[in-house]
Amino acid sequence: MIDVDVTGYEGKWVALAWDGGTIWGAGETAELALEAGRAAAPRARLRPWFVEPKGGKALVLAEELAALRPLLVQQTRPIFLVGGAVRDALLGRVSHDLDFVVPKEAIKIAYRLGDQLGKPTYIMDKERDVARIMAGEGIDLARYRGEGGLEGDLRARDFTVNAMALPVMATTRAGVIDPCGGMGDLEAKVIRLAYGEAFVDDPVRMIRAARQAIQLGFEVAEETVVAIKEALGLFDKPSPERIRDELLKLIKGNGAPLGLEWLQKWGVLAAVWPELEALAGVEQSEPHHEDVWRHTVAVMRWVLVVEAAVGGEGDADLVDAVGDWGEQIEAHWERPVDGGLNGHILFRLGALFHDVGKKATQTVEADTGRIRFFKHDQVGAEVAEGVMRHYRMSRAGQAGVAAIVAGHMRPLLLSGEERVTRRAAFRFFKQTGEAGLDICLLSVADYLATYGGRGEVENWERLLGTVRTLLRFYFEEQETVVNPPPLLDGRQVMKLLKMAPGPQVGEVLLGLQEAQAVGEVMTVEEATAWVLAWGSD
């Protein structure tokens, strides 16, 4: 890439002639080197080059970066890899999320690189000069933030471990630019603010502090926690969509239970999800052994166990109950939902909000002192739907979460019956739809959290048997039990019964479908006879 001796310039920038054969200037920064080069050779076409010190430990960098480097180093402006990719490289992890910064003309450079790569490019923020090249997981280029060049950009970032940069030609730790002490905090395994006003400038970073600490296995610095508590009143500044997106990132991860505990401890939960904060201290009677908030966190922990069983791992009894349909359940979770969501996040949110109605419905029996929560599932569904609406979730997302909350008690109630009949399975899925799958799985996590484990063997086995039977009906008898195809349509029903259009037609069709599900009606002739008999009653 260069054809010149750079001995003596280690740790500095040089201004190279375009062919790489001549050094026209040098400096501590790329800008200073180019300024010196232009003074020495006003008409020369120059490009900046960082001379990396020798002996640095090699970084773990994505193959995409190695392929991209020959194009990046040919630009007339210095380009730096920044943020999570640098952090992960220092931790020995490969990151495919490549973010770059340049002094200016980021969009122009992005389009040039996109053309060279043969990949589409689009503008993400024209005012802030940000663009994305659609290669790999996406390559973002942005102009420096604020004033003060690269260092000013880094000092304006959220946490020290994210406030490091690497010149694109550098490949070792010796090339890392670290004005905020991020490398030291990586060694100490701590998340610390890059600057004192970071939460004031963007309160959403409070949620991100928990998420990133958990993802990395780090602690959050005490002074950072203090700064969080001092900035709690600022959550009215960011848009609901930005708060939602950061919360969903936290909920998606396996560290969600710990993250929720931290948010509650710091006071953030009360600011962003007061409906959940209100559950702290709401007592419950046996077999519950925790208040509603602690129970909710426990459910989120057990959800991880249930999800592992869906993947065929962990508890043998759970795997036996749900594992036969693991691939189908995972496909159900992976299905896209309007608003950039998927089925899995709806399941997680349904689990998180399943008992949100208990605060409003708590009653205490005067004679026994027993605590009850009548209709908490229905009230909770309304509350959950309202929370999702507040955070601008799509209607499909709102309805999906509400359906899970509304139905979460049903499998446990069914487990009290001698067996799950075809009629019971039909009615269950008719009322819950595809959310019934999530409800089945949530009921297991809810049970385990309630008892702190399996509890009484008979109850545990009955619930697992109920869930297994419901899943079997759904996946193996969809067209015979769960959703039999209609033998007659509405017009035929109206003609047979001489009935005008209206809700009653739907009642007849639903009753006919149930008769099919239980095996009472198998043919069009039998369906016709059933309808006529219904009309004669």
mmCIF file of C-alpha atoms in Angstrom, residues 57-62 84-96 164 173 186-187 216 218:
data_model
loop_
_atom_site.group_PDB
_atom_site.id
_atom_site.type_symbol
_atom_site.label_atom_id
_atom_site.label_comp_id
_atom_site.label_asym_id
_atom_site.label_seq_id
_atom_site.Cartn_x
_atom_site.Cartn_y
_atom_site.Cartn_z
ATOM 1 C CA LYS A 57 -0.525 -7.184 20.088
ATOM 2 C CA ALA A 58 -2.590 -8.090 17.030
ATOM 3 C CA LEU A 59 -6.291 -7.331 17.248
ATOM 4 C CA VAL A 60 -9.104 -9.715 16.325
ATOM 5 C CA LEU A 61 -10.722 -7.922 13.385
ATOM 6 C CA ALA A 62 -13.481 -8.952 11.014
ATOM 7 C CA GLY A 84 -18.142 -1.458 19.539
ATOM 8 C CA ALA A 85 -15.931 -2.961 16.839
ATOM 9 C CA VAL A 86 -12.813 -1.514 18.496
ATOM 10 C CA ARG A 87 -14.004 -2.540 21.950
ATOM 11 C CA ASP A 88 -14.699 -6.096 20.803
ATOM 12 C CA ALA A 89 -11.380 -6.327 18.965
ATOM 13 C CA LEU A 90 -9.597 -5.476 22.215
ATOM 14 C CA LEU A 91 -11.627 -8.158 23.988
ATOM 15 C CA GLY A 92 -10.637 -10.747 21.377
ATOM 16 C CA ARG A 93 -14.111 -10.878 19.844
ATOM 17 C CA VAL A 94 -14.912 -10.474 16.169
ATOM 18 C CA SER A 95 -17.468 -7.741 15.483
ATOM 19 C CA HIS A 96 -19.152 -7.469 12.104
ATOM 20 C CA MET A 164 -11.940 4.376 21.224
ATOM 21 C CA ARG A 173 -3.426 -2.522 20.186
ATOM 22 C CA LEU A 186 -11.940 -2.977 29.659
ATOM 23 C CA GLU A 187 -9.236 -4.495 31.826
ATOM 24 C CA LEU A 216 -19.928 -7.869 28.380
ATOM 25 C CA PHE A 218 -19.037 -6.079 33.384
#
